[in-house]
mmCIF file of C-alpha atoms in Angstrom:
data_model
loop_
_atom_site.group_PDB
_atom_site.id
_atom_site.type_symbol
_atom_site.label_atom_id
_atom_site.label_comp_id
_atom_site.label_asym_id
_atom_site.label_seq_id
_atom_site.Cartn_x
_atom_site.Cartn_y
_atom_site.Cartn_z
ATOM 1 C CA MET A 1 3.314 -4.497 -2.059
ATOM 2 C CA TYR A 2 6.718 -5.784 -1.716
ATOM 3 C CA LEU A 3 9.955 -4.266 -0.097
ATOM 4 C CA VAL A 4 12.736 -4.892 -2.412
ATOM 5 C CA HIS A 5 16.296 -4.137 -1.197
ATOM 6 C CA ALA A 6 18.759 -3.242 -3.789
ATOM 7 C CA SER A 7 22.355 -3.710 -2.844
ATOM 8 C CA LEU A 8 24.994 -1.353 -4.351
ATOM 9 C CA ARG A 9 28.604 -1.207 -4.390
ATOM 10 C CA GLY A 10 30.699 1.728 -5.429
ATOM 11 C CA PRO A 11 34.361 2.775 -5.667
ATOM 12 C CA LEU A 12 36.620 2.100 -2.727
ATOM 13 C CA ASP A 13 35.809 4.434 0.135
ATOM 14 C CA SER A 14 33.006 6.120 -1.615
ATOM 15 C CA ARG A 15 29.651 6.891 0.099
ATOM 16 C CA LEU A 16 26.295 7.078 -1.766
ATOM 17 C CA PRO A 17 25.495 10.489 -2.928
ATOM 18 C CA ASP A 18 23.478 12.580 -0.772
ATOM 19 C CA GLU A 19 20.574 12.804 -3.187
ATOM 20 C CA ALA A 20 20.607 9.153 -3.936
ATOM 21 C CA ARG A 21 16.810 8.924 -2.713
ATOM 22 C CA SER A 22 15.664 11.665 -4.967
ATOM 23 C CA LEU A 23 17.728 10.301 -7.934
ATOM 24 C CA VAL A 24 16.247 6.790 -7.564
ATOM 25 C CA ARG A 25 12.694 8.275 -7.016
ATOM 26 C CA SER A 26 13.158 10.421 -10.322
ATOM 27 C CA GLN A 27 13.766 7.382 -12.352
ATOM 28 C CA ALA A 28 10.665 5.753 -11.247
ATOM 29 C CA ARG A 29 7.737 5.645 -13.934
ATOM 30 C CA ASP A 30 4.223 5.199 -13.053
ATOM 31 C CA GLU A 31 4.262 1.438 -14.525
ATOM 32 C CA ASP A 32 7.079 0.666 -12.169
ATOM 33 C CA GLY A 33 4.706 0.895 -9.168
ATOM 34 C CA ILE A 34 7.274 2.590 -6.847
ATOM 35 C CA GLU A 35 5.507 3.701 -3.840
ATOM 36 C CA HIS A 36 8.450 4.792 -1.541
ATOM 37 C CA VAL A 37 12.205 4.804 -1.586
ATOM 38 C CA ALA A 38 14.547 4.564 1.409
ATOM 39 C CA VAL A 39 18.325 4.831 1.574
ATOM 40 C CA HIS A 40 20.517 2.874 4.089
ATOM 41 C CA PRO A 41 23.948 4.091 3.259
ATOM 42 C CA ASP A 42 25.609 2.323 6.258
ATOM 43 C CA ALA A 43 24.075 -0.960 5.753
ATOM 44 C CA GLN A 44 26.604 -4.024 5.813
ATOM 45 C CA PRO A 45 28.198 -5.216 3.951
ATOM 46 C CA HIS A 46 26.953 -2.845 1.265
ATOM 47 C CA PRO A 47 24.570 0.270 0.988
ATOM 48 C CA VAL A 48 20.947 -0.582 0.466
ATOM 49 C CA ILE A 49 18.153 1.169 -1.398
ATOM 50 C CA GLY A 50 14.731 -0.006 -0.265
ATOM 51 C CA LEU A 51 11.893 0.322 -2.698
ATOM 52 C CA TYR A 52 8.378 -0.503 -1.767
ATOM 53 C CA VAL A 53 7.008 -1.862 -5.186
ATOM 54 C CA ARG A 54 3.363 -2.523 -5.986
ATOM 55 C CA ALA A 55 3.556 -5.641 -8.222
ATOM 56 C CA ASP A 56 1.477 -8.965 -8.867
ATOM 57 C CA GLY A 57 4.342 -11.087 -7.633
ATOM 58 C CA LEU A 58 7.924 -11.341 -6.134
ATOM 59 C CA ALA A 59 9.779 -11.791 -9.131
ATOM 60 C CA ALA A 60 8.075 -8.754 -10.978
ATOM 61 C CA ALA A 61 8.581 -6.435 -7.950
ATOM 62 C CA GLU A 62 12.390 -7.520 -7.788
ATOM 63 C CA GLU A 63 12.716 -6.975 -11.485
ATOM 64 C CA ARG A 64 11.006 -3.495 -11.443
ATOM 65 C CA ALA A 65 13.289 -2.411 -8.395
ATOM 66 C CA ALA A 66 16.552 -3.585 -10.222
ATOM 67 C CA GLU A 67 15.482 -1.732 -13.394
ATOM 68 C CA VAL A 68 14.627 1.512 -11.644
ATOM 69 C CA CYS A 69 18.048 1.236 -9.775
ATOM 70 C CA ARG A 70 19.792 0.562 -13.206
ATOM 71 C CA ARG A 71 18.412 3.811 -14.585
ATOM 72 C CA ALA A 72 19.354 5.877 -11.608
ATOM 73 C CA LEU A 73 22.753 4.336 -11.595
ATOM 74 C CA ARG A 74 23.322 5.905 -15.068
ATOM 75 C CA CYS A 75 23.199 9.398 -13.442
ATOM 76 C CA PRO A 76 26.541 11.061 -13.156
ATOM 77 C CA GLU A 77 26.084 11.355 -9.386
ATOM 78 C CA PHE A 78 26.272 7.544 -9.120
ATOM 79 C CA GLY A 79 29.573 7.511 -11.238
ATOM 80 C CA GLY A 80 31.235 4.278 -10.522
ATOM 81 C CA TRP A 81 28.398 2.443 -8.553
ATOM 82 C CA TRP A 82 26.744 -0.745 -9.578
ATOM 83 C CA LEU A 83 23.880 -3.029 -8.674
ATOM 84 C CA LEU A 84 24.703 -6.232 -6.860
ATOM 85 C CA GLY A 85 21.376 -7.342 -6.671
ATOM 86 C CA ALA A 86 17.602 -6.485 -5.946
ATOM 87 C CA ARG A 87 15.837 -9.116 -3.606
ATOM 88 C CA VAL A 88 12.799 -9.041 -1.138
ATOM 89 C CA PRO A 89 14.668 -9.670 2.190
ATOM 90 C CA MET A 90 13.880 -12.605 4.071
ATOM 91 C CA VAL A 91 12.507 -12.264 7.609
ATOM 92 C CA ALA A 92 13.172 -15.784 8.687
ATOM 93 C CA PRO A 93 16.639 -15.036 10.186
ATOM 94 C CA PHE A 94 14.999 -12.299 12.177
ATOM 95 C CA TYR A 95 12.517 -14.505 13.563
ATOM 96 C CA GLU A 96 15.003 -17.268 14.359
ATOM 97 C CA SER A 97 17.100 -14.657 16.266
ATOM 98 C CA LEU A 98 14.113 -13.816 18.488
ATOM 99 C CA LEU A 99 13.539 -17.402 19.233
ATOM 100 C CA SER A 100 17.249 -18.226 20.075
ATOM 101 C CA ALA A 101 17.241 -15.168 22.271
ATOM 102 C CA SER A 102 14.354 -15.693 24.457
ATOM 103 C CA GLY A 103 12.145 -18.258 22.912
ATOM 104 C CA PRO A 104 11.818 -22.080 23.911
ATOM 105 C CA ALA A 105 15.073 -22.789 22.000
ATOM 106 C CA GLY A 106 16.830 -20.104 23.789
ATOM 107 C CA ALA A 107 15.739 -21.249 27.159
ATOM 108 C CA ALA A 108 16.946 -24.765 26.534
ATOM 109 C CA ALA A 109 20.293 -23.322 25.319
ATOM 110 C CA ASP A 110 20.674 -21.034 28.452
ATOM 111 C CA GLY A 111 19.269 -23.296 31.060
ATOM 112 C CA SER A 112 16.951 -20.704 32.435
ATOM 113 C CA GLY A 113 13.893 -22.533 31.840
ATOM 114 C CA HIS A 114 11.929 -19.367 30.996
ATOM 115 C CA GLY A 115 10.260 -18.730 27.674
ATOM 116 C CA PRO A 116 9.384 -15.280 26.480
ATOM 117 C CA LEU A 117 6.271 -15.122 28.760
ATOM 118 C CA GLY A 118 7.312 -16.672 31.697
ATOM 119 C CA PRO A 119 8.342 -20.188 32.953
ATOM 120 C CA PRO A 120 7.166 -23.107 30.564
ATOM 121 C CA GLU A 121 4.476 -25.208 31.893
ATOM 122 C CA ASN A 122 3.884 -28.801 30.966
ATOM 123 C CA PRO A 123 0.069 -29.344 30.674
ATOM 124 C CA SER A 124 0.627 -33.169 30.900
ATOM 125 C CA ALA A 125 2.260 -32.972 34.204
ATOM 126 C CA ARG A 126 0.139 -33.643 37.359
ATOM 127 C CA SER A 127 -0.225 -30.587 39.357
ATOM 128 C CA ASP A 128 0.683 -30.312 42.989
ATOM 129 C CA GLN A 129 -2.460 -28.657 43.754
ATOM 130 C CA ARG A 130 -5.702 -30.527 43.851
ATOM 131 C CA ARG A 131 -9.174 -29.185 43.388
ATOM 132 C CA LYS A 132 -11.523 -29.142 46.341
#
């Protein structure tokens, strides 16, 4: 299953219709493999509709989600809205931000010398403690 984000753009100063989720869901056919629809009207820079899609591959999931959104955008409630794209979001930027904030890279950048689980240790350095 894939989470596909469909970015939408509408007329200036317009908001997604309140019934956006149900409108998109109503346009999904069994063969589209849509399991769940979520609406993020305040996403930046454009509103996003998240579709959980059962598919054999990434490209198929993105195409199915885009097609369902295109069908929904033909509904009068979506007058003036269009699909900018339907893509599986990449998680790499999320993990990079975590590393830079609290991980080894962040520790080096802020000079704290602490990683996410405490001070870093160098297993090659000789310990001041000797076994007895």
